[in-house]
Tab-separated table of C-alpha atoms in Angstrom:
chain	number	residue	atom	x	y	z
H	268	MET	CA	105.854	90.407	84.334
H	269	ALA	CA	109.164	92.094	84.926
H	270	ASN	CA	109.958	93.459	88.456
H	271	VAL	CA	111.392	96.884	88.416
H	272	GLY	CA	112.713	96.078	91.956
H	273	ASN	CA	114.864	93.197	90.492
H	274	GLN	CA	117.282	95.503	88.489
H	275	LEU	CA	120.552	93.872	87.389
H	276	PRO	CA	123.787	95.572	88.174
H	277	THR	CA	124.314	96.122	84.343
H	278	GLN	CA	122.472	99.367	84.668
H	279	ALA	CA	124.408	102.634	84.610
H	280	VAL	CA	125.079	104.614	87.537
H	281	SER	CA	124.721	108.419	87.146
H	282	LYS	CA	127.773	109.628	89.175
H	283	PRO	CA	128.044	113.239	90.247
H	284	PRO	CA	130.993	115.243	88.874
H	285	SER	CA	132.126	116.045	92.478
H	286	GLY	CA	133.280	112.435	93.184
H	287	LYS	CA	132.176	109.673	95.345
H	288	HIS	CA	132.331	111.768	98.672
H	289	GLY	CA	130.606	114.757	97.326
H	290	ASN	CA	127.361	116.237	98.478
H	291	VAL	CA	125.468	115.061	95.382
H	292	LEU	CA	124.355	111.390	95.737
H	293	PRO	CA	124.614	108.972	92.627
H	294	LEU	CA	121.431	107.217	91.638
H	295	TRP	CA	121.645	103.367	90.816
H	296	GLY	CA	119.168	101.842	88.485
H	297	ASN	CA	116.049	103.430	87.230
H	298	GLU	CA	116.037	107.147	87.923
H	299	LYS	CA	112.190	107.402	87.393
H	300	THR	CA	110.698	104.447	89.372
H	301	MET	CA	113.438	104.406	92.167
H	302	ASN	CA	113.591	100.569	91.575
H	303	LEU	CA	110.282	100.063	93.266
H	304	ASN	CA	107.820	97.322	92.479
H	305	PRO	CA	105.538	98.390	89.561
H	306	MET	CA	102.468	97.661	91.606
H	307	ILE	CA	103.579	99.710	94.680
H	308	LEU	CA	104.663	102.512	92.437
H	309	THR	CA	101.242	102.584	90.478
H	310	ASN	CA	99.622	102.619	93.863
H	311	VAL	CA	101.764	105.335	95.237
H	312	LEU	CA	101.095	107.525	92.256
H	313	SER	CA	97.481	107.075	92.364
H	314	SER	CA	96.962	107.316	96.074
H	315	PRO	CA	95.108	110.533	97.154
H	316	TYR	CA	97.556	110.994	99.983
H	317	PHE	CA	100.401	111.275	97.671
H	318	LYS	CA	98.615	113.415	95.165
H	319	VAL	CA	96.863	115.850	97.586
H	320	GLN	CA	98.622	116.000	100.863
H	321	LEU	CA	102.222	115.187	99.892
H	322	TYR	CA	102.043	117.483	96.846
H	323	GLU	CA	101.906	120.447	99.261
H	324	LEU	CA	105.119	119.473	100.982
H	325	LYS	CA	107.884	121.203	99.039
H	326	THR	CA	110.986	121.013	101.430
H	327	TYR	CA	113.105	118.233	103.141
H	328	HIS	CA	112.150	119.470	106.570
H	329	GLU	CA	108.457	119.347	106.003
H	330	VAL	CA	108.678	115.811	104.641
H	331	VAL	CA	110.721	114.771	107.792
H	332	ASP	CA	107.999	116.344	110.056
H	333	GLU	CA	105.290	114.317	108.116
H	334	ILE	CA	107.253	111.056	108.759
H	335	TYR	CA	107.536	111.929	112.423
H	336	PHE	CA	103.646	112.151	112.778
H	337	LYS	CA	102.308	109.747	110.265
H	338	VAL	CA	104.648	106.708	109.918
H	339	THR	CA	104.014	103.657	112.362
H	340	HIS	CA	105.363	100.848	110.414
H	341	ILE	CA	107.571	100.248	107.331
H	342	GLU	CA	105.530	97.636	105.395
H	343	PRO	CA	104.557	98.595	101.832
H	344	TRP	CA	100.789	97.816	102.496
H	345	GLU	CA	98.447	98.673	105.258
H	346	LYS	CA	97.140	96.044	107.619
H	347	GLY	CA	94.300	94.046	106.048
H	348	SER	CA	94.131	95.726	102.649
H	349	ARG	CA	95.907	93.147	100.704
H	350	LYS	CA	94.839	89.402	100.714
H	351	THR	CA	97.416	87.004	99.445
H	352	ALA	CA	95.944	83.735	100.972
H	353	GLY	CA	96.011	80.854	98.567
H	354	GLN	CA	98.315	82.605	96.088
H	355	THR	CA	101.309	80.568	94.987
H	356	GLY	CA	104.052	80.643	92.446
H	357	MET	CA	104.115	83.798	90.206
H	358	CYS	CA	100.736	84.921	91.695
H	359	GLY	CA	102.222	85.083	95.113
H	360	GLY	CA	102.327	88.296	97.176
H	361	VAL	CA	106.159	88.454	97.145
H	362	ARG	CA	106.321	88.572	93.212
H	363	GLY	CA	104.198	91.715	93.299
H	364	VAL	CA	101.737	90.636	90.649
H	365	GLY	CA	98.802	89.718	92.823
H	366	THR	CA	96.077	91.926	93.972
H	367	GLY	CA	97.049	95.309	95.325
H	368	GLY	CA	95.920	97.030	98.402
H	369	ILE	CA	96.281	100.361	100.149
H	370	VAL	CA	99.797	101.509	99.964
H	371	SER	CA	101.416	102.578	103.211
H	372	THR	CA	102.255	106.198	104.187
H	373	ALA	CA	105.898	105.098	104.684
H	374	PHE	CA	106.433	104.158	100.954
H	375	CYS	CA	104.588	107.287	99.966
H	376	LEU	CA	106.895	109.374	101.898
H	377	LEU	CA	109.796	107.270	100.598
H	378	TYR	CA	108.987	108.132	97.016
H	379	LYS	CA	108.539	111.732	97.963
H	380	LEU	CA	112.087	111.745	99.389
H	381	PHE	CA	113.203	110.354	96.027
H	382	THR	CA	111.414	113.288	94.200
H	383	LEU	CA	113.299	115.764	96.247
H	384	LYS	CA	116.641	114.376	95.038
H	385	LEU	CA	118.306	114.143	98.404
H	386	THR	CA	121.767	115.262	98.980
H	387	ARG	CA	124.502	113.335	101.048
H	388	LYS	CA	124.150	115.644	103.894
H	389	GLN	CA	120.297	115.211	103.992
H	390	VAL	CA	120.549	111.492	103.879
H	391	MET	CA	123.049	111.500	106.792
H	392	GLY	CA	120.651	113.686	108.631
H	393	LEU	CA	117.934	111.061	108.213
H	394	ILE	CA	119.869	108.128	109.331
H	395	THR	CA	121.364	109.906	112.399
H	396	HIS	CA	118.058	111.521	113.332
H	397	THR	CA	117.187	111.341	117.050
H	398	ASP	CA	113.478	112.056	117.207
H	399	SER	CA	111.981	108.977	115.565
H	400	PRO	CA	113.334	105.477	114.628
H	401	TYR	CA	110.908	105.610	111.741
H	402	ILE	CA	112.779	108.496	110.145
H	403	ARG	CA	116.101	106.684	110.349
H	404	ALA	CA	114.481	103.568	108.875
H	405	LEU	CA	113.165	105.342	105.958
H	406	GLY	CA	116.675	106.808	105.314
H	407	PHE	CA	118.215	103.472	105.439
H	408	MET	CA	115.559	102.244	103.042
H	409	TYR	CA	116.230	105.135	100.547
H	410	ILE	CA	119.891	104.121	100.551
H	411	ARG	CA	118.914	100.559	99.837
H	412	TYR	CA	116.915	101.407	96.802
H	413	THR	CA	118.902	104.189	95.372
H	414	GLN	CA	122.555	103.675	96.058
H	415	PRO	CA	124.945	101.269	94.273
H	416	PRO	CA	125.334	97.800	95.793
H	417	ALA	CA	129.074	98.157	96.387
H	418	ASP	CA	128.384	101.266	98.721
H	419	LEU	CA	125.687	99.760	100.984
H	420	LEU	CA	128.100	98.333	103.420
H	421	ASP	CA	129.988	101.543	103.676
H	422	TRP	CA	126.547	103.262	104.575
H	423	TYR	CA	125.519	100.525	107.049
H	424	ASN	CA	128.708	99.666	108.689
H	425	ASP	CA	128.606	102.086	111.614
H	426	PHE	CA	124.880	101.185	112.491
H	427	LEU	CA	124.950	97.358	112.316
H	428	ASP	CA	125.007	97.181	116.183
H	429	ASP	CA	122.423	99.929	116.800
H	430	GLU	CA	120.045	98.808	119.480
H	431	GLU	CA	117.213	101.302	118.951
H	432	GLU	CA	114.093	99.440	118.596
H	433	LEU	CA	111.036	99.969	116.227
H	434	ASP	CA	108.031	97.902	115.105
H	435	VAL	CA	108.227	97.304	111.343
H	436	LYS	CA	105.000	95.501	110.905
H	437	ALA	CA	101.653	96.909	110.037
H	438	GLY	CA	99.362	96.615	113.070
H	439	GLY	CA	102.372	95.625	115.323
H	440	GLY	CA	103.887	92.425	116.343
H	441	CYS	CA	107.466	92.595	114.860
H	442	VAL	CA	109.858	94.525	117.011
H	443	MET	CA	113.322	94.604	115.966
H	444	THR	CA	116.340	96.850	116.440
H	445	ILE	CA	118.061	99.180	113.741
H	446	GLY	CA	121.042	96.734	113.438
H	447	GLU	CA	118.775	93.738	112.788
H	448	MET	CA	116.942	95.660	110.178
H	449	LEU	CA	119.968	96.547	108.460
H	450	ARG	CA	121.370	93.106	108.521
H	451	SER	CA	118.110	91.939	107.009
H	452	TYR	CA	118.508	94.641	104.259
H	453	LEU	CA	121.987	93.305	103.290
H	454	THR	CA	121.409	89.651	103.410
H	455	LYS	CA	117.871	89.115	102.344
H	456	LEU	CA	116.029	90.062	99.172
H	457	GLU	CA	112.554	89.959	100.459
H	458	TRP	CA	110.946	92.650	102.706
H	459	PHE	CA	107.397	91.660	103.620
H	460	SER	CA	105.439	91.536	100.348
H	461	THR	CA	108.026	93.139	98.029
H	462	LEU	CA	111.575	92.842	96.852
H	463	PHE	CA	114.672	94.942	97.134
H	464	PRO	CA	116.812	95.541	94.042
H	465	ARG	CA	119.149	92.597	93.458
H	466	ILE	CA	122.750	92.685	94.574
H	467	PRO	CA	125.528	91.284	92.190
H	468	VAL	CA	126.793	87.932	93.301
H	469	PRO	CA	130.372	89.020	93.996
H	470	VAL	CA	129.246	91.966	96.114
H	471	GLN	CA	126.738	89.799	97.984
H	472	LYS	CA	129.490	87.181	98.730
H	473	ALA	CA	131.668	89.949	100.100
H	474	ILE	CA	128.861	91.289	102.230
H	475	ASP	CA	128.101	87.788	103.617
H	476	GLN	CA	131.687	87.217	104.418
H	477	GLN	CA	131.748	90.478	106.409
H	478	MET	CA	128.527	89.719	108.270
H	479	LYS	CA	130.033	86.320	109.412
H	480	ALA	CA	133.247	87.917	110.569
H	481	ARG	CA	131.085	90.393	112.468
H	482	PRO	CA	128.578	88.498	114.486
H	483	ARG	CA	125.691	90.362	116.173
H	484	LYS	CA	126.077	91.545	119.653
H	485	VAL	CA	123.685	90.314	122.288
H	486	ALA	CA	122.327	93.067	124.452
H	487	GLN	CA	123.257	92.369	128.185
H	488	LYS	CA	120.487	92.520	130.677
H	489	GLU	CA	120.779	94.794	133.604
H	490	PRO	CA	120.614	93.431	137.062
H	491	GLU	CA	117.265	95.160	137.844
H	492	GLU	CA	115.561	93.538	134.951
H	493	GLU	CA	116.829	90.008	135.886
H	494	ALA	CA	115.574	90.499	139.378
H	495	ASP	CA	112.081	91.528	137.951
H	496	PHE	CA	112.095	88.619	135.603
H	497	THR	CA	113.005	86.063	138.532
H	498	GLU	CA	110.174	87.375	140.749
H	499	SER	CA	107.620	87.147	137.855
H	500	GLY	CA	108.944	83.567	137.121
H	501	ARG	CA	108.297	82.444	140.728
H	502	GLN	CA	104.780	83.637	140.538
H	503	GLY	CA	104.065	81.869	137.322
H	504	GLU	CA	104.901	81.581	133.844
H	505	ARG	CA	105.153	85.024	132.052
H	506	ARG	CA	102.419	85.303	129.455
H	507	PRO	CA	103.565	87.202	126.345
H	508	SER	CA	101.520	90.425	126.031
H	509	ARG	CA	99.020	90.729	123.115
H	510	THR	CA	100.177	94.098	122.164
H	511	PRO	CA	103.601	94.592	120.456
H	512	ARG	CA	106.319	96.228	122.574
H	513	ARG	CA	107.169	99.510	121.053
H	514	THR	CA	109.308	102.467	122.070
H	515	PRO	CA	107.119	105.424	122.682
H	516	SER	CA	108.261	108.238	120.321
H	517	PRO	CA	109.126	111.393	122.351
H	518	LYS	CA	106.911	114.426	122.114
H	519	ARG	CA	107.903	116.733	119.504
H	520	SER	CA	109.494	119.959	120.872
H	521	PRO	CA	109.140	123.103	118.852
H	522	LYS	CA	112.811	124.059	119.131
H	523	ARG	CA	114.248	120.773	117.996
H	524	SER	CA	116.712	120.708	115.140
H	525	ARG	CA	115.921	118.273	112.342
H	526	SER	CA	119.262	117.698	110.818
H	527	ARG	CA	121.329	117.137	113.988
H	528	SER	CA	123.502	114.046	114.145
H	529	HIS	CA	124.272	111.736	117.113
H	530	HIS	CA	127.966	112.498	116.979
H	531	ARG	CA	127.391	116.362	117.078
H	532	GLU	CA	125.178	115.749	120.277
H	533	ARG	CA	128.011	113.770	121.805
H	534	GLU	CA	130.465	116.574	121.068
H	535	ARG	CA	128.209	119.275	122.364
H	536	HIS	CA	126.980	117.523	125.536
H	537	GLY	CA	129.753	115.113	126.312
H	538	PRO	CA	129.434	112.074	128.536
H	539	SER	CA	126.483	113.538	130.439
H	540	PHE	CA	124.202	113.381	127.480
H	541	ASP	CA	124.886	109.664	127.095
H	542	ARG	CA	124.126	109.112	130.972
H	543	GLU	CA	120.892	110.982	130.341
H	544	LEU	CA	119.945	108.721	127.498
H	545	GLU	CA	120.787	105.623	129.472
H	546	ARG	CA	118.568	106.815	132.259
H	547	GLU	CA	115.740	107.550	129.966
H	548	ARG	CA	116.076	104.072	128.348
H	549	ASP	CA	116.045	102.449	131.856
H	550	ARG	CA	113.024	104.445	132.832
H	551	GLN	CA	111.100	103.399	129.718
H	552	ARG	CA	112.011	99.774	130.249
H	553	LYS	CA	110.666	99.892	133.748
H	554	GLU	CA	107.472	101.435	132.542
H	555	ARG	CA	107.101	98.640	130.048
H	556	ASP	CA	107.868	95.996	132.655
H	557	GLY	CA	105.188	97.605	134.950
H	558	ARG	CA	102.737	97.643	132.240
H	559	ASP	CA	103.318	93.891	131.532
H	560	ARG	CA	102.871	93.203	135.103
H	561	ASP	CA	99.665	94.944	135.287
H	562	ARG	CA	98.369	93.044	132.146
H	563	GLU	CA	99.358	89.702	133.722
H	564	ARG	CA	97.439	90.512	136.962
H	565	GLY	CA	94.423	91.602	134.843
H	566	ASP	CA	94.739	88.386	132.780
H	567	ARG	CA	94.831	86.196	136.050
H	568	GLY	CA	91.592	87.977	137.237
H	569	ASP	CA	90.007	87.396	133.758
H	570	ARG	CA	90.836	83.744	134.084
H	571	GLU	CA	89.188	83.321	137.325
H	572	ARG	CA	86.073	85.138	136.165
H	573	ARG	CA	85.998	83.039	133.044
H	574	ARG	CA	86.166	79.763	135.081
H	575	SER	CA	83.191	80.884	137.319
H	576	ARG	CA	81.209	81.898	134.336
H	577	SER	CA	81.971	78.637	132.423
H	578	ALA	CA	80.657	76.586	135.498
H	579	ASP	CA	77.391	78.644	135.487
H	580	ARG	CA	77.138	78.291	131.777
H	581	ASN	CA	77.422	74.539	131.986
H	582	ARG	CA	74.674	74.403	134.608
H	583	GLU	CA	72.348	76.599	132.335
H	584	ARG	CA	73.170	74.498	129.265
H	585	LYS	CA	72.143	71.351	131.094
H	586	ARG	CA	68.858	72.944	132.041
H	587	SER	CA	68.165	74.356	128.664
H	588	ARG	CA	68.936	71.157	126.680
H	589	SER	CA	65.361	69.682	127.428
H	590	GLY	CA	63.860	72.952	126.513
H	591	SER	CA	66.099	73.317	123.488
H	592	ARG	CA	64.704	69.908	122.085
H	593	GLU	CA	61.140	71.103	122.301
H	594	ARG	CA	62.160	74.469	120.694
H	595	ARG	CA	63.912	72.632	117.824
H	596	SER	CA	60.856	70.613	117.041
H	597	GLU	CA	58.717	73.741	117.027
H	598	ARG	CA	61.262	75.497	114.790
H	599	ARG	CA	61.147	72.604	112.293
H	600	GLU	CA	57.395	72.845	112.053
H	601	LYS	CA	57.612	76.632	111.640
H	602	GLU	CA	60.351	76.138	109.055
H	603	ARG	CA	58.095	73.813	107.156
H	604	ASP	CA	55.055	76.062	107.151
H	605	GLY	CA	57.518	79.059	106.316
H	606	GLY	CA	58.857	77.073	103.429
H	607	GLU	CA	55.383	76.513	101.935
H	608	ASP	CA	54.709	80.222	102.456
H	609	ARG	CA	58.059	81.046	100.752
H	610	SER	CA	57.178	78.970	97.730
H	611	ARG	CA	53.943	80.692	97.488
H	612	LYS	CA	55.416	84.111	97.759
H	613	LYS	CA	58.000	83.113	95.093
H	614	ASP	CA	55.241	81.970	92.782
H	615	ARG	CA	53.445	85.414	93.241
H	616	ASP	CA	56.507	87.338	92.690
H	617	HIS	CA	57.316	85.489	89.642
H	618	HIS	CA	53.766	86.131	88.326
H	619	LYS	CA	54.234	89.842	89.160
H	620	ASP	CA	57.675	89.971	87.457
H	621	ARG	CA	56.100	88.461	84.375
H	622	VAL	CA	53.313	91.037	84.360
H	623	THR	CA	55.787	93.916	84.886
H	624	GLU	CA	57.899	92.639	82.084
H	625	LYS	CA	54.906	92.559	79.724
H	626	GLU	CA	54.015	95.991	80.648
H	627	ARG	CA	57.458	97.187	80.221
H	628	SER	CA	57.665	95.701	76.827
H	629	ARG	CA	54.491	97.383	75.893
H	630	ASP	CA	55.752	100.657	77.058
H	631	ARG	CA	58.963	100.115	75.161
H	632	LYS	CA	56.969	99.337	71.979
H	633	SER	CA	54.799	102.346	72.401
H	634	ARG	CA	57.717	104.584	72.992
H	635	ALA	CA	59.484	103.242	69.918
H	636	GLU	CA	56.273	103.872	67.817
H	637	ASN	CA	56.056	107.294	69.143
H	638	ASP	CA	59.646	107.968	68.344
H	639	GLU	CA	59.234	106.694	64.818
H	640	ARG	CA	56.313	109.038	64.239
H	641	ARG	CA	58.203	111.978	65.615
H	642	HIS	CA	61.081	111.050	63.272
H	643	LYS	CA	58.844	110.818	60.345
H	644	GLU	CA	57.136	114.111	61.001
H	645	ASP	CA	60.649	115.739	61.488
H	646	ARG	CA	61.694	114.168	58.064
H	647	ASP	CA	58.500	115.604	56.375
H	648	ARG	CA	58.970	119.013	57.879
H	649	HIS	CA	62.508	119.039	56.778
H	650	ARG	CA	61.457	118.201	53.290
H	651	GLU	CA	58.963	120.858	53.059
H	652	ASP	CA	61.325	123.329	54.445
H	653	ARG	CA	63.810	122.264	51.750
H	654	LYS	CA	60.983	122.648	49.063
H	655	ALA	CA	59.959	126.125	50.323
H	656	LYS	CA	63.599	127.148	50.364
H	657	ARG	CA	64.087	125.906	46.696
H	658	SER	CA	60.876	127.695	45.411
H	659	SER	CA	61.962	130.949	47.096
H	660	ARG	CA	65.361	130.644	45.546
H	661	SER	CA	63.814	129.943	42.077
H	662	ARG	CA	61.478	132.959	42.438
H	663	SER	CA	64.454	135.198	43.428
H	664	ARG	CA	66.263	134.003	40.606
H	665	GLU	CA	63.518	134.812	38.141
H	666	ARG	CA	63.082	138.104	39.682
H	667	LYS	CA	66.514	138.783	39.275
H	668	HIS	CA	66.704	137.647	35.670
H	669	LYS	CA	63.687	139.895	34.845
H	670	SER	CA	65.105	142.844	36.487
H	671	GLY	CA	68.442	142.232	34.691
H	672	ALA	CA	66.613	141.952	31.161
H	673	GLU	CA	64.721	145.219	31.814
H	674	GLU	CA	67.885	147.034	32.887
H	675	LYS	CA	69.751	145.691	29.769
H	676	SER	CA	66.819	146.947	27.586
H	677	ARG	CA	66.889	150.275	29.410
H	678	LYS	CA	70.642	150.473	28.851
H	679	ARG	CA	70.140	149.730	25.114
H	680	ASP	CA	67.573	152.414	24.728
H	681	ARG	CA	69.682	154.904	26.498
H	682	SER	CA	72.766	153.997	24.340
H	683	HIS	CA	70.671	154.250	21.059
H	684	SER	CA	69.275	157.649	22.144
H	685	ARG	CA	72.735	158.828	22.885
H	686	GLU	CA	73.958	157.771	19.451
H	687	ARG	CA	70.978	159.563	17.732
H	688	ASP	CA	71.777	162.813	19.741
H	689	ARG	CA	75.366	162.428	18.720
H	690	GLU	CA	74.442	162.129	15.046
H	691	ARG	CA	72.041	165.015	15.178
H	692	ASP	CA	74.747	167.204	16.923
H	693	GLY	CA	77.283	166.157	14.168
H	694	GLU	CA	74.856	167.028	11.409
H	695	ARG	CA	73.947	170.509	13.152
H	696	SER	CA	77.670	171.120	13.486
H	697	HIS	CA	78.302	170.286	9.852
H	698	LYS	CA	75.494	172.591	8.657
H	699	ARG	CA	76.930	175.411	10.829
H	700	SER	CA	80.488	174.851	9.347
H	701	ARG	CA	79.073	175.037	5.855
H	702	SER	CA	77.299	178.214	6.501
H	703	LYS	CA	80.254	179.627	8.038
H	704	GLU	CA	82.391	178.818	5.029
H	705	ARG	CA	79.664	180.351	2.730
H	706	SER	CA	79.558	183.425	4.708
H	707	ARG	CA	83.323	183.656	4.517
H	708	HIS	CA	83.418	183.158	0.807
H	709	GLN	CA	80.754	185.781	0.311
H	710	ARG	CA	82.630	188.275	2.559
H	711	GLU	CA	85.816	187.498	0.628
H	712	SER	CA	84.234	187.975	-2.696
H	713	SER	CA	82.525	191.125	-1.694
H	714	ASN	CA	85.840	192.481	-0.311
H	715	GLU	CA	87.479	191.648	-3.695
H	716	HIS	CA	84.759	193.485	-5.619
H	717	SER	CA	85.129	196.436	-3.411
H	718	LYS	CA	88.822	196.416	-3.875
H	719	HIS	CA	88.548	196.112	-7.640
H	720	GLY	CA	86.058	198.917	-7.867
H	721	GLU	CA	88.327	201.271	-5.901
H	722	ARG	CA	91.263	200.459	-8.175
H	723	ARG	CA	89.098	201.373	-11.286
H	724	ARG	CA	88.028	204.487	-9.751
H	725	SER	CA	91.530	205.395	-8.932
H	726	GLN	CA	92.669	204.590	-12.419
H	727	SER	CA	89.876	206.687	-14.173
H	728	PRO	CA	90.868	210.275	-13.193
H	729	GLN	CA	94.458	209.474	-13.960
């Protein structure tokens, strides 16, 4: 299974148009997965914390506040949620193809920062934040996943000797400084149960050479701490505390600026601010030492109590051995009787199960028969409905046919009657025209006779 976190340097880098030192950061590798392990990415995208709670956060400052309150380690998985015991080879936890677990809030918030497409100024605000070391750690991890390998040393160079401590392990127990964490980011590929993106070989060689040329600085102990340690050494060997040593995060003040840097604070306050920081660190160290002493005293009292209790227990054990033998014999007899009773109960339960299975099979058969009967009845009803519909359709067709024939006959009769009327009207009109012509001829002939008679009458006296 291909690991997205093991991206080769052949992938293209989306460089901003403003140049290397612009406010827009280039993204190296996969621009969708942030070069994360595929299992971690799928668990992040499917976690209700990322889908519900982080979905409501829309700005950079809201995400920084969420980191301040919710992040307590930088492992990819929560404590006890992922079991990798007995897995070797390609099924190991480091390869990222084993069983998944509950993804940590740190990696959910890391991917949330990636979705915001941070600028150079915002990333500088993360890695120089003064309220919580976990905000700085996530900023450095964002750089390790998203920035080109050639630029990693430029980002980390000013912080390789940073002595601010944080506990990076889920459940506690792995306290390291910011400088140690950054050296691990640069020189090691593995980070707990995941892998960082691979760095090209020539770039890795250059980084290793610079790390060798710049050894890690050892923090010098103050005289007060040495005196306390010698006093405790005289009393006895100092027992390591069970709980990991962590720096208590300061209380969140409502007027704090989220994007301030350490250099700006130095410019504002000057050397007095550094003195106050050193005093605060000394006070915290003294509080830790006092707590460790109280724990050691409590452990000594616990030891003495345990010794007295162990002596009393040994006495009671010797007394109870004789009675325990008798009890064992009685228990064996009871177990034998109980075994017989259990076998009888098993037989009874088996017989009951058989009876219940028979009854269930009968019920199933009866249900099947009832279903078949209902199905047949439904079929018969459907067929009868179809037949009734067909008969009604045929009747309606016959009615329509009869009514159509009657209408046709009526139309024919009407047309015949109309033709007869027309013929009669024609004959009548013809007779009328003949009678008119005859009357005209008669009038004309009478007019001619009258005219001829008048002429004769006029000629006769002449």
